Amino acid sequence: MISKPLLGLIAFALLLLTTPTFAAEAPGDPKADFQALFSKIQGKLRGGERSEEALSAELKEFDALLAKYKGQKTDDVANILFMKAMLHAQIFQNSDEAAKILGELKKQFPETKQGKDADRLIAAMKAQAEGEKIKKSLVVGKPFPDFEGEDLAGKAFSLKDYKGKVVLIDFWATWCGPCVRELPHVKETYSHHHSKGFEVIGVSLDRDRGKLEDFVKKEQMTWRQHYDEGGVLATKYGVASIPTTYLLDGKGNIIAANLRGAALEKAVKQALGN
């Protein structure tokens, strides 16, 4: 999980590929016209046509439908403009154009559910774009940006508290199969090297804090865990999938990323000078 707004954006792309086609209900019905256009776009996406050029005819249809129902300020008509914005955001990867369209949506349809949600989606896309920029800077030899958080016990902490330690930052969740499968390697490495200066900071993207707390207790994960409610840190660092890990040296510089299995212990051992 990243965040509710971003999940909505990501899910939209999948929705276009998986939702069954609809039959138009009646001419002059914005919902039926929307469904017919939706089906056309689905067909093209399934055929691998994903560029603005390939979908240029459909993009023109958006404007034609909006002109057709210009006097109607309903959710059904607002959904047409919303869909156009999501195409730019998720299919064309053009967040600037999507934000522009969402701004127009808010202006033209302020009382619809889509119009009321426009600011939140714009902020989510902005955070996502900023996260992508930060992610590109997270390379070996570069410092990992400091962050502050609170662990499951309610104690505040920051990354700078770990100065002089070799630290693994682990973005994970109990519902993530690959994360759980990797856990024995993390536990073993922690057991072998914690006394020598190795620390782990878990950043959990779980949806249910209670389940996280139960899992951590059951698995005897004694290192610090931060419950990243809403995916704030994950979004900040451009984490698009989990597990995502970064191994830092005593100065907070990145040594490696996404180490798995025996490679993690080898890297930690080397970083500690053993």
Backbone as CSV, one residue per row, in Angstrom:
resi,resn,N_x,N_y,N_z,CA_x,CA_y,CA_z,C_x,C_y,C_z
1,MET,0.841,-1.187,0.000,0.000,0.000,0.000,0.879,1.239,0.000
2,ILE,0.526,2.203,-0.844,1.255,3.461,-0.851,0.420,4.500,-0.108
3,SER,-0.706,4.898,-0.680,-1.648,5.760,0.024,-2.980,5.606,-0.662
4,LYS,-4.062,6.001,0.004,-5.378,5.824,-0.594,-5.516,6.565,-1.921
5,PRO,-5.081,7.843,-2.028,-5.183,8.514,-3.327,-4.349,7.840,-4.389
6,LEU,-3.131,7.463,-4.053,-2.267,6.843,-5.049,-2.747,5.456,-5.411
7,LEU,-3.289,4.749,-4.453,-3.861,3.448,-4.766,-4.975,3.599,-5.783
8,GLY,-5.772,4.659,-5.624,-6.835,4.903,-6.581,-6.296,5.150,-7.974
9,LEU,-5.213,5.895,-8.072,-4.619,6.178,-9.366,-4.049,4.920,-9.996
10,ILE,-3.322,4.151,-9.199,-2.712,2.930,-9.705,-3.773,1.923,-10.123
11,ALA,-4.804,1.793,-9.282,-5.868,0.840,-9.578,-6.605,1.208,-10.856
12,PHE,-6.624,2.486,-11.203,-7.347,2.916,-12.402,-6.775,2.270,-13.649
13,ALA,-5.438,2.212,-13.729,-4.812,1.602,-14.898,-5.204,0.133,-15.020
14,LEU,-5.253,-0.558,-13.881,-5.659,-1.966,-13.889,-7.128,-2.097,-14.244
15,LEU,-7.927,-1.164,-13.764,-9.356,-1.189,-14.029,-9.628,-1.130,-15.520
16,LEU,-8.884,-0.302,-16.227,-9.085,-0.164,-17.660,-8.841,-1.477,-18.398
17,LEU,-7.922,-2.284,-17.853,-7.562,-3.531,-18.511,-8.446,-4.704,-18.103
18,THR,-9.121,-4.599,-16.972,-9.827,-5.764,-16.436,-11.339,-5.638,-16.359
19,THR,-11.861,-4.419,-16.390,-13.309,-4.261,-16.258,-14.021,-4.758,-17.512
20,PRO,-15.095,-5.547,-17.370,-15.836,-6.013,-18.535,-16.401,-4.851,-19.326
21,THR,-16.604,-5.069,-20.617,-17.165,-4.014,-21.449,-18.628,-3.814,-21.093
22,PHE,-19.108,-2.618,-21.373,-20.473,-2.264,-21.039,-21.291,-2.080,-22.317
23,ALA,-22.562,-2.276,-22.208,-23.460,-1.979,-23.317,-24.109,-0.632,-23.048
24,ALA,-24.171,0.205,-24.074,-24.780,1.520,-23.905,-26.253,1.355,-23.534
25,GLU,-26.719,2.177,-22.603,-28.081,2.041,-22.123,-29.069,2.841,-22.981
26,ALA,-28.682,4.067,-23.328,-29.589,4.887,-24.127,-28.821,6.067,-24.682
27,PRO,-29.171,6.519,-25.926,-28.507,7.697,-26.488,-28.825,8.920,-25.649
28,GLY,-27.842,9.800,-25.524,-28.068,11.002,-24.748,-27.905,10.794,-23.259
29,ASP,-27.372,9.681,-22.888,-27.142,9.360,-21.477,-25.646,9.463,-21.210
30,PRO,-25.183,10.418,-20.367,-23.741,10.575,-20.147,-23.079,9.326,-19.577
31,LYS,-23.788,8.599,-18.738,-23.212,7.376,-18.177,-23.015,6.332,-19.255
32,ALA,-23.996,6.179,-20.134,-23.882,5.211,-21.222,-22.778,5.609,-22.201
33,ASP,-22.707,6.905,-22.521,-21.658,7.384,-23.426,-20.277,7.181,-22.816
34,PHE,-20.174,7.431,-21.514,-18.915,7.207,-20.808,-18.512,5.735,-20.891
35,GLN,-19.468,4.842,-20.657,-19.185,3.411,-20.685,-18.748,2.952,-22.072
36,ALA,-19.355,3.507,-23.104,-18.978,3.145,-24.457,-17.549,3.594,-24.767
37,LEU,-17.204,4.795,-24.352,-15.847,5.296,-24.555,-14.848,4.495,-23.738
38,PHE,-15.234,4.183,-22.515,-14.399,3.364,-21.624,-14.052,2.037,-22.304
39,SER,-15.049,1.421,-22.940,-14.842,0.136,-23.603,-13.884,0.257,-24.779
40,LYS,-13.978,1.349,-25.522,-13.054,1.571,-26.647,-11.610,1.658,-26.149
41,ILE,-11.433,2.400,-25.066,-10.087,2.571,-24.510,-9.560,1.247,-23.989
42,GLN,-10.416,0.479,-23.319,-10.018,-0.853,-22.856,-9.478,-1.695,-23.997
43,GLY,-10.209,-1.693,-25.111,-9.799,-2.504,-26.263,-8.433,-2.126,-26.776
44,LYS,-8.174,-0.832,-26.854,-6.871,-0.387,-27.349,-5.746,-0.722,-26.378
45,LEU,-5.999,-0.544,-25.088,-4.972,-0.858,-24.098,-4.637,-2.339,-24.107
46,ARG,-5.656,-3.177,-24.238,-5.421,-4.619,-24.302,-4.618,-4.994,-25.538
47,GLY,-4.736,-4.175,-26.573,-3.974,-4.423,-27.798,-2.594,-3.789,-27.785
48,GLY,-2.221,-3.194,-26.648,-0.892,-2.616,-26.513,-0.781,-1.182,-26.992
49,GLU,-1.900,-0.547,-27.340,-1.880,0.848,-27.793,-2.019,1.746,-26.569
50,ARG,-0.927,2.375,-26.166,-0.913,3.100,-24.898,-0.411,4.543,-25.025
51,SER,-0.151,5.011,-26.214,0.377,6.363,-26.389,-0.753,7.357,-26.649
52,GLU,-0.440,8.639,-26.475,-1.428,9.680,-26.770,-1.817,9.649,-28.236
53,GLU,-0.838,9.351,-29.087,-1.123,9.292,-30.527,-2.104,8.161,-30.834
54,ALA,-1.875,6.999,-30.222,-2.742,5.848,-30.480,-4.157,6.085,-29.974
55,LEU,-4.281,6.879,-28.919,-5.590,7.140,-28.318,-6.102,8.549,-28.633
56,SER,-5.571,9.143,-29.681,-5.948,10.521,-30.020,-7.440,10.656,-30.329
57,ALA,-8.008,9.668,-31.014,-9.438,9.735,-31.349,-10.282,9.690,-30.078
58,GLU,-9.879,8.845,-29.142,-10.619,8.730,-27.885,-10.495,10.004,-27.044
59,LEU,-9.315,10.626,-27.083,-9.127,11.883,-26.356,-10.051,12.969,-26.906
60,LYS,-10.240,12.972,-28.212,-11.158,13.938,-28.813,-12.601,13.650,-28.393
61,GLU,-12.904,12.375,-28.203,-14.254,12.009,-27.778,-14.575,12.551,-26.382
62,PHE,-13.551,12.610,-25.522,-13.768,13.195,-24.205,-14.318,14.615,-24.349
63,ASP,-13.617,15.405,-25.179,-14.018,16.806,-25.355,-15.402,16.909,-25.993
64,ALA,-15.684,15.998,-26.930,-16.992,16.016,-27.585,-18.109,15.703,-26.581
65,LEU,-17.860,14.739,-25.710,-18.868,14.385,-24.709,-19.056,15.507,-23.686
66,LEU,-17.953,16.135,-23.292,-18.057,17.236,-22.335,-18.825,18.407,-22.932
67,ALA,-18.634,18.637,-24.231,-19.379,19.696,-24.907,-20.864,19.311,-25.016
68,LYS,-21.123,18.027,-25.282,-22.495,17.537,-25.435,-23.300,17.729,-24.153
69,TYR,-22.629,17.503,-22.997,-23.326,17.575,-21.710,-22.875,18.786,-20.891
70,LYS,-22.548,19.854,-21.591,-21.991,21.043,-20.956,-22.867,21.590,-19.842
71,GLY,-24.151,21.520,-19.999,-25.048,22.099,-19.001,-25.318,21.219,-17.798
72,GLN,-24.802,19.988,-17.813,-25.067,19.056,-16.717,-23.856,18.981,-15.775
73,LYS,-24.061,19.333,-14.523,-22.974,19.327,-13.540,-23.154,18.155,-12.568
74,THR,-23.208,16.952,-13.143,-23.458,15.749,-12.355,-22.185,14.911,-12.210
75,ASP,-22.245,13.928,-11.330,-21.120,13.011,-11.158,-20.827,12.252,-12.446
76,ASP,-21.879,11.880,-13.180,-21.680,11.116,-14.418,-20.893,11.912,-15.450
77,VAL,-21.178,13.201,-15.552,-20.452,14.034,-16.515,-19.051,14.338,-15.988
78,ALA,-18.950,14.596,-14.692,-17.638,14.844,-14.088,-16.723,13.640,-14.275
79,ASN,-17.297,12.446,-14.275,-16.516,11.228,-14.428,-15.824,11.160,-15.781
80,ILE,-16.413,11.787,-16.781,-15.796,11.815,-18.111,-14.489,12.594,-18.057
81,LEU,-14.509,13.758,-17.406,-13.302,14.564,-17.290,-12.294,13.893,-16.366
82,PHE,-12.795,13.246,-15.325,-11.920,12.531,-14.395,-11.175,11.401,-15.122
83,MET,-11.873,10.677,-15.959,-11.253,9.585,-16.696,-10.146,10.107,-17.613
84,LYS,-10.383,11.241,-18.225,-9.361,11.837,-19.085,-8.116,12.165,-18.268
85,ALA,-8.304,12.710,-17.078,-7.165,13.027,-16.210,-6.402,11.773,-15.829
86,MET,-7.122,10.702,-15.504,-6.465,9.466,-15.092,-5.703,8.798,-16.236
87,LEU,-6.194,8.961,-17.446,-5.457,8.451,-18.606,-4.092,9.125,-18.699
88,HIS,-4.084,10.428,-18.531,-2.813,11.167,-18.580,-1.903,10.777,-17.418
89,ALA,-2.493,10.568,-16.248,-1.684,10.248,-15.061,-1.109,8.849,-15.118
90,GLN,-1.933,7.855,-15.469,-1.522,6.467,-15.326,-1.088,5.791,-16.624
91,ILE,-1.657,6.177,-17.728,-1.300,5.530,-18.997,-0.217,6.311,-19.723
92,PHE,-0.376,7.634,-19.793,0.608,8.458,-20.499,1.734,8.944,-19.592
93,GLN,1.598,8.721,-18.287,2.603,9.139,-17.301,2.897,10.635,-17.388
94,ASN,1.851,11.412,-17.540,1.979,12.869,-17.646,1.215,13.504,-16.482
95,SER,1.874,13.584,-15.336,1.207,14.087,-14.135,0.880,15.574,-14.236
96,ASP,1.683,16.328,-14.970,1.418,17.761,-15.110,0.093,17.997,-15.836
97,GLU,-0.114,17.286,-16.931,-1.358,17.435,-17.684,-2.539,16.913,-16.866
98,ALA,-2.322,15.816,-16.136,-3.383,15.269,-15.302,-3.795,16.272,-14.229
99,ALA,-2.809,16.915,-13.592,-3.108,17.901,-12.559,-3.867,19.093,-13.147
100,LYS,-3.499,19.475,-14.352,-4.184,20.577,-15.028,-5.657,20.234,-15.260
101,ILE,-5.907,18.999,-15.707,-7.283,18.563,-15.966,-8.067,18.460,-14.673
102,LEU,-7.430,17.972,-13.621,-8.106,17.877,-12.326,-8.450,19.258,-11.777
103,GLY,-7.581,20.231,-12.044,-7.882,21.603,-11.651,-9.123,22.116,-12.363
104,GLU,-9.246,21.770,-13.648,-10.419,22.159,-14.422,-11.661,21.423,-13.901
105,LEU,-11.464,20.171,-13.497,-12.559,19.388,-12.936,-13.111,20.060,-11.670
106,LYS,-12.201,20.488,-10.804,-12.613,21.159,-9.578,-13.380,22.435,-9.888
107,LYS,-12.932,23.154,-10.908,-13.551,24.425,-11.281,-14.938,24.221,-11.892
108,GLN,-15.054,23.236,-12.782,-16.305,23.045,-13.510,-17.339,22.224,-12.745
109,PHE,-16.852,21.311,-11.875,-17.769,20.409,-11.173,-17.505,20.419,-9.668
110,PRO,-17.577,21.579,-9.035,-17.180,21.695,-7.621,-18.038,20.899,-6.648
111,GLU,-19.279,20.607,-6.996,-20.178,19.921,-6.073,-20.238,18.416,-6.305
112,THR,-19.489,17.899,-7.283,-19.486,16.459,-7.518,-18.437,15.796,-6.638
113,LYS,-18.545,14.478,-6.465,-17.569,13.777,-5.636,-16.169,13.848,-6.265
114,GLN,-16.109,13.851,-7.606,-14.808,13.959,-8.261,-14.205,15.344,-8.065
115,GLY,-15.036,16.367,-8.181,-14.556,17.734,-7.984,-14.074,17.974,-6.567
116,LYS,-14.779,17.403,-5.600,-14.390,17.563,-4.197,-13.101,16.823,-3.872
117,ASP,-12.792,15.806,-4.652,-11.598,14.993,-4.394,-10.386,15.468,-5.207
118,ALA,-10.577,16.464,-6.060,-9.529,16.887,-6.988,-8.264,17.358,-6.277
119,ASP,-8.408,18.182,-5.246,-7.231,18.702,-4.548,-6.410,17.571,-3.933
120,ARG,-7.099,16.593,-3.375,-6.397,15.471,-2.742,-5.616,14.664,-3.776
121,LEU,-6.209,14.467,-4.942,-5.529,13.711,-5.994,-4.351,14.488,-6.572
122,ILE,-4.519,15.784,-6.720,-3.418,16.618,-7.218,-2.244,16.561,-6.251
123,ALA,-2.538,16.670,-4.943,-1.482,16.589,-3.925,-0.804,15.225,-3.954
124,ALA,-1.600,14.173,-4.155,-1.041,12.821,-4.203,-0.109,12.659,-5.393
125,MET,-0.510,13.186,-6.537,0.347,13.085,-7.726,1.620,13.898,-7.554
126,LYS,1.493,15.051,-6.905,2.672,15.878,-6.649,3.649,15.150,-5.737
127,ALA,3.108,14.518,-4.679,3.960,13.761,-3.759,4.614,12.585,-4.463
128,GLN,3.864,11.944,-5.336,4.392,10.809,-6.089,5.536,11.256,-6.996
129,ALA,5.349,12.384,-7.666,6.387,12.897,-8.568,7.637,13.294,-7.787
130,GLU,7.449,13.920,-6.633,8.600,14.301,-5.801,9.319,13.060,-5.285
131,GLY,8.544,12.024,-4.954,9.136,10.769,-4.507,9.973,10.121,-5.584
132,GLU,9.500,10.201,-6.817,10.263,9.633,-7.934,11.599,10.358,-8.105
133,LYS,11.605,11.673,-7.881,12.855,12.433,-7.978,13.835,12.002,-6.894
134,ILE,13.310,11.845,-5.668,14.167,11.408,-4.566,14.698,10.007,-4.827
135,LYS,13.831,9.145,-5.335,14.231,7.762,-5.603,15.438,7.710,-6.540
136,LYS,15.457,8.576,-7.535,16.569,8.592,-8.490,17.882,8.998,-7.831
137,SER,17.794,9.689,-6.700,19.012,10.119,-5.999,19.508,9.069,-5.012
138,LEU,18.702,8.034,-4.772,19.068,7.012,-3.796,19.946,5.945,-4.447
139,VAL,21.205,6.312,-4.675,22.158,5.418,-5.332,23.344,5.186,-4.404
140,VAL,24.061,4.128,-4.674,25.217,3.768,-3.849,26.189,4.940,-3.750
141,GLY,26.615,5.236,-2.527,27.557,6.320,-2.285,26.907,7.625,-1.886
142,LYS,25.607,7.730,-2.101,24.884,8.952,-1.744,24.210,8.795,-0.379
143,PRO,24.050,9.890,0.358,23.390,9.798,1.671,21.901,9.532,1.532
144,PHE,21.366,8.751,2.440,19.927,8.526,2.489,19.314,9.676,3.281
145,PRO,18.332,10.372,2.731,17.753,11.533,3.425,17.200,11.157,4.802
146,ASP,17.457,12.001,5.761,16.990,11.741,7.120,15.465,11.772,7.166
147,PHE,14.914,11.041,8.083,13.479,11.096,8.310,13.196,10.869,9.787
148,GLU,12.047,11.356,10.219,11.626,11.177,11.605,10.378,10.308,11.632
149,GLY,10.226,9.568,12.701,9.066,8.702,12.811,8.798,8.342,14.251
150,GLU,7.873,7.419,14.414,7.511,6.930,15.741,7.400,5.418,15.657
151,ASP,7.988,4.710,16.610,7.925,3.261,16.555,6.610,2.757,17.152
152,LEU,6.419,1.445,17.140,5.162,0.866,17.605,4.915,1.118,19.085
153,ALA,5.972,1.407,19.830,5.825,1.715,21.256,5.510,3.183,21.491
154,GLY,5.450,3.969,20.404,5.140,5.386,20.531,6.347,6.266,20.769
155,LYS,7.550,5.696,20.622,8.769,6.458,20.856,9.254,7.104,19.551
156,ALA,9.508,8.411,19.616,9.976,9.136,18.436,11.433,8.794,18.138
157,PHE,11.782,8.804,16.872,13.165,8.551,16.469,13.431,9.228,15.134
158,SER,14.686,9.322,14.775,15.079,9.818,13.459,16.272,9.005,12.988
159,LEU,16.520,9.047,11.709,17.624,8.272,11.147,18.968,8.729,11.705
160,LYS,19.084,10.005,12.012,20.362,10.504,12.525,20.702,9.931,13.897
161,ASP,19.698,9.345,14.572,19.962,8.683,15.854,20.890,7.474,15.678
162,TYR,20.997,7.002,14.449,21.756,5.776,14.172,23.158,6.056,13.629
163,LYS,23.611,7.280,13.802,24.949,7.633,13.322,26.002,6.685,13.902
164,GLY,26.869,6.174,13.049,27.905,5.246,13.480,27.494,3.787,13.373
165,LYS,26.216,3.547,13.053,25.710,2.189,12.907,25.530,1.830,11.432
166,VAL,25.635,0.548,11.132,25.250,0.045,9.813,23.761,-0.259,9.901
167,VAL,22.980,0.344,9.028,21.520,0.285,9.162,20.867,-0.257,7.900
168,LEU,19.920,-1.157,8.100,19.076,-1.632,7.006,17.709,-0.976,7.150
169,ILE,17.309,-0.206,6.155,15.965,0.357,6.110,15.124,-0.571,5.248
170,ASP,14.086,-1.129,5.856,13.315,-2.193,5.213,11.852,-1.791,5.062
171,PHE,11.444,-1.459,3.828,10.037,-1.189,3.518,9.372,-2.532,3.240
172,TRP,8.366,-2.886,4.045,7.795,-4.214,3.942,6.356,-4.204,4.457
173,ALA,5.712,-5.381,4.473,4.377,-5.535,5.060,4.133,-7.013,5.331
174,THR,3.282,-7.282,6.293,3.001,-8.677,6.630,2.245,-9.392,5.512
175,TRP,1.501,-8.623,4.678,0.751,-9.233,3.585,1.603,-9.460,2.333
176,CYS,2.856,-9.041,2.384,3.760,-9.157,1.233,4.515,-10.487,1.312
177,GLY,4.166,-11.435,0.419,4.800,-12.748,0.417,6.316,-12.711,0.333
178,PRO,6.892,-11.985,-0.634,8.357,-11.909,-0.738,9.005,-11.317,0.518
179,CYS,8.313,-10.380,1.179,8.846,-9.791,2.415,8.938,-10.846,3.511
180,VAL,7.879,-11.614,3.655,7.843,-12.648,4.689,8.874,-13.735,4.402
181,ARG,9.039,-14.070,3.123,10.031,-15.092,2.769,11.455,-14.623,3.035
182,GLU,11.668,-13.321,2.973,12.999,-12.768,3.211,13.282,-12.590,4.698
183,LEU,12.242,-12.578,5.507,12.391,-12.307,6.931,13.418,-13.196,7.644
184,PRO,13.456,-14.509,7.416,14.469,-15.329,8.107,15.902,-14.858,7.864
185,HIS,16.199,-14.363,6.664,17.544,-13.865,6.364,17.833,-12.590,7.150
186,VAL,16.825,-11.719,7.255,16.996,-10.481,8.011,17.201,-10.807,9.493
187,LYS,16.388,-11.711,10.023,16.508,-12.091,11.434,17.877,-12.713,11.730
188,GLU,18.326,-13.563,10.834,19.618,-14.211,11.043,20.753,-13.196,11.020
189,THR,20.711,-12.285,10.061,21.745,-11.257,9.966,21.730,-10.359,11.194
190,TYR,20.534,-10.004,11.623,20.399,-9.163,12.821,20.949,-9.884,14.053
191,SER,20.630,-11.162,14.182,21.104,-11.951,15.324,22.629,-12.036,15.350
192,HIS,23.231,-12.205,14.180,24.690,-12.370,14.098,25.445,-11.071,14.321
193,HIS,24.852,-9.939,13.911,25.643,-8.706,13.838,25.110,-7.514,14.636
194,HIS,23.974,-7.673,15.296,23.433,-6.541,16.057,24.411,-6.064,17.133
195,SER,25.030,-6.993,17.836,25.950,-6.622,18.915,27.202,-5.932,18.400
196,LYS,27.431,-6.027,17.087,28.624,-5.417,16.493,28.320,-4.068,15.846
197,GLY,27.040,-3.647,15.910,26.711,-2.327,15.368,25.747,-2.335,14.200
198,PHE,25.011,-3.439,14.011,24.044,-3.515,12.921,22.638,-3.278,13.450
199,GLU,21.895,-2.395,12.786,20.528,-2.075,13.181,19.584,-2.226,11.986
200,VAL,18.311,-2.435,12.285,17.267,-2.507,11.254,16.158,-1.540,11.631
201,ILE,15.672,-0.808,10.649,14.478,0.015,10.822,13.430,-0.511,9.850
202,GLY,12.395,-1.124,10.400,11.315,-1.599,9.558,10.310,-0.487,9.305
203,VAL,9.920,-0.316,8.049,8.886,0.662,7.691,7.733,-0.146,7.102
204,SER,6.713,-0.353,7.917,5.620,-1.243,7.530,4.521,-0.516,6.774
205,LEU,4.121,-1.090,5.645,3.016,-0.557,4.853,1.731,-1.338,5.108
206,ASP,1.641,-1.970,6.267,0.443,-2.732,6.599,-0.793,-1.844,6.682
207,ARG,-1.932,-2.444,6.383,-3.202,-1.726,6.468,-3.780,-1.774,7.885
208,ASP,-3.394,-2.802,8.632,-3.945,-3.033,9.964,-2.808,-3.041,10.988
209,ARG,-2.764,-2.022,11.804,-1.679,-1.921,12.784,-1.697,-3.084,13.777
210,GLY,-2.890,-3.527,14.153,-2.999,-4.627,15.091,-2.370,-5.900,14.560
211,LYS,-2.614,-6.194,13.291,-2.026,-7.382,12.680,-0.504,-7.261,12.628
212,LEU,-0.024,-6.052,12.347,1.417,-5.817,12.326,2.015,-6.094,13.704
213,GLU,1.409,-5.547,14.728,1.930,-5.724,16.088,1.943,-7.201,16.493
214,ASP,0.877,-7.915,16.127,0.812,-9.349,16.443,1.899,-10.123,15.699
215,PHE,2.111,-9.776,14.447,3.104,-10.475,13.633,4.515,-10.226,14.168
216,VAL,4.810,-8.976,14.483,6.134,-8.618,15.007,6.419,-9.367,16.307
217,LYS,5.403,-9.464,17.165,5.569,-10.180,18.438,5.773,-11.675,18.195
218,LYS,4.961,-12.238,17.314,5.043,-13.673,17.027,6.401,-14.047,16.436
219,GLU,6.902,-13.214,15.525,8.154,-13.507,14.833,9.379,-13.017,15.601
220,GLN,9.157,-12.407,16.748,10.248,-11.905,17.589,11.178,-10.969,16.804
221,MET,10.558,-10.017,16.151,11.295,-8.997,15.407,11.595,-7.857,16.388
222,THR,12.740,-7.891,16.980,13.047,-6.989,18.097,13.576,-5.627,17.666
223,TRP,13.770,-5.423,16.391,14.246,-4.111,15.934,13.068,-3.143,15.801
224,ARG,13.397,-1.882,15.625,12.385,-0.820,15.582,11.500,-0.956,14.349
225,GLN,10.203,-0.773,14.564,9.229,-0.798,13.479,8.449,0.516,13.448
226,HIS,8.334,1.076,12.258,7.520,2.279,12.067,6.309,1.908,11.219
227,TYR,5.122,2.222,11.732,3.886,1.959,10.995,3.636,3.141,10.060
228,ASP,3.862,2.927,8.782,3.779,4.016,7.799,2.345,4.174,7.304
229,GLU,1.499,4.664,8.185,0.077,4.805,7.862,-0.117,5.772,6.691
230,GLY,-0.852,5.311,5.687,-1.062,6.139,4.507,0.106,6.143,3.546
231,GLY,1.167,5.403,3.852,2.308,5.316,2.942,3.077,6.615,2.786
232,VAL,3.136,7.415,3.852,3.787,8.726,3.764,5.268,8.599,3.408
233,LEU,6.005,7.765,4.160,7.433,7.602,3.881,7.660,6.883,2.563
234,ALA,6.834,5.879,2.295,6.986,5.141,1.040,6.820,6.074,-0.153
235,THR,5.839,6.952,-0.082,5.628,7.917,-1.160,6.792,8.895,-1.241
236,LYS,7.266,9.344,-0.080,8.373,10.303,-0.040,9.614,9.765,-0.736
237,TYR,9.869,8.464,-0.583,11.074,7.867,-1.160,10.803,7.100,-2.451
238,GLY,9.633,7.291,-3.031,9.343,6.689,-4.327,9.278,5.175,-4.308
239,VAL,8.872,4.595,-3.185,8.774,3.138,-3.086,7.501,2.687,-3.795
240,ALA,7.670,1.981,-4.902,6.526,1.538,-5.697,6.197,0.074,-5.465
241,SER,7.127,-0.684,-4.894,6.888,-2.097,-4.620,7.702,-2.503,-3.406
242,ILE,7.267,-3.576,-2.754,7.992,-4.083,-1.596,8.233,-5.574,-1.764
243,PRO,9.302,-6.095,-1.144,10.229,-5.384,-0.258,11.164,-4.449,-1.020
244,THR,11.434,-3.314,-0.410,12.469,-2.391,-0.874,13.368,-2.116,0.322
245,THR,14.652,-2.317,0.155,15.583,-2.109,1.277,16.782,-1.283,0.840
246,TYR,17.331,-0.556,1.819,18.569,0.196,1.618,19.492,-0.097,2.794
247,LEU,20.746,-0.423,2.486,21.748,-0.664,3.523,22.653,0.552,3.608
248,LEU,22.785,1.128,4.811,23.541,2.364,5.009,24.767,2.113,5.869
249,ASP,25.826,2.872,5.606,27.019,2.774,6.451,26.880,3.706,7.650
250,GLY,27.926,3.801,8.454,27.882,4.589,9.676,27.692,6.074,9.450
251,LYS,27.915,6.542,8.228,27.721,7.958,7.906,26.368,8.223,7.263
252,GLY,25.584,7.162,7.105,24.267,7.322,6.495,24.279,7.254,4.993
253,ASN,25.425,6.840,4.419,25.511,6.703,2.963,25.035,5.326,2.526
254,ILE,24.459,5.256,1.348,23.920,4.004,0.836,25.050,3.077,0.377
255,ILE,25.065,1.873,0.918,26.041,0.860,0.525,25.473,-0.012,-0.587
256,ALA,24.205,-0.385,-0.422,23.552,-1.268,-1.392,22.046,-1.138,-1.230
257,ALA,21.324,-1.673,-2.221,19.863,-1.667,-2.159,19.326,-3.037,-2.550
258,ASN,18.236,-3.403,-1.911,17.504,-4.621,-2.254,18.352,-5.885,-2.226
259,LEU,19.171,-6.001,-1.188,19.955,-7.222,-0.992,19.024,-8.346,-0.548
260,ARG,19.283,-9.547,-1.033,18.455,-10.691,-0.691,19.319,-11.841,-0.192
261,GLY,18.732,-12.658,0.678,19.386,-13.881,1.116,20.750,-13.653,1.734
262,ALA,21.690,-14.523,1.348,23.044,-14.477,1.904,23.776,-13.193,1.554
263,ALA,23.338,-12.520,0.477,24.000,-11.282,0.061,23.881,-10.202,1.134
264,LEU,22.785,-10.218,1.891,22.604,-9.222,2.949,23.650,-9.406,4.043
265,GLU,23.805,-10.608,4.546,24.757,-10.825,5.623,26.186,-10.545,5.149
266,LYS,26.495,-10.903,3.925,27.825,-10.652,3.392,28.127,-9.173,3.369
267,ALA,27.153,-8.367,2.924,27.345,-6.920,2.834,27.458,-6.293,4.225
268,VAL,26.635,-6.761,5.153,26.671,-6.236,6.513,28.015,-6.561,7.171
269,LYS,28.455,-7.773,7.012,29.716,-8.210,7.583,30.874,-7.365,7.048
270,GLN,30.839,-7.093,5.766,31.887,-6.290,5.144,31.834,-4.851,5.659
271,ALA,30.617,-4.317,5.785,30.447,-2.933,6.240,30.922,-2.758,7.674
272,LEU,30.779,-3.792,8.488,31.205,-3.722,9.871,32.710,-3.977,10.026
273,GLY,33.355,-4.313,8.919,34.800,-4.520,8.958,35.201,-5.872,9.492
274,ASN,34.262,-6.838,9.433,34.560,-8.175,9.935,34.989,-9.083,8.761
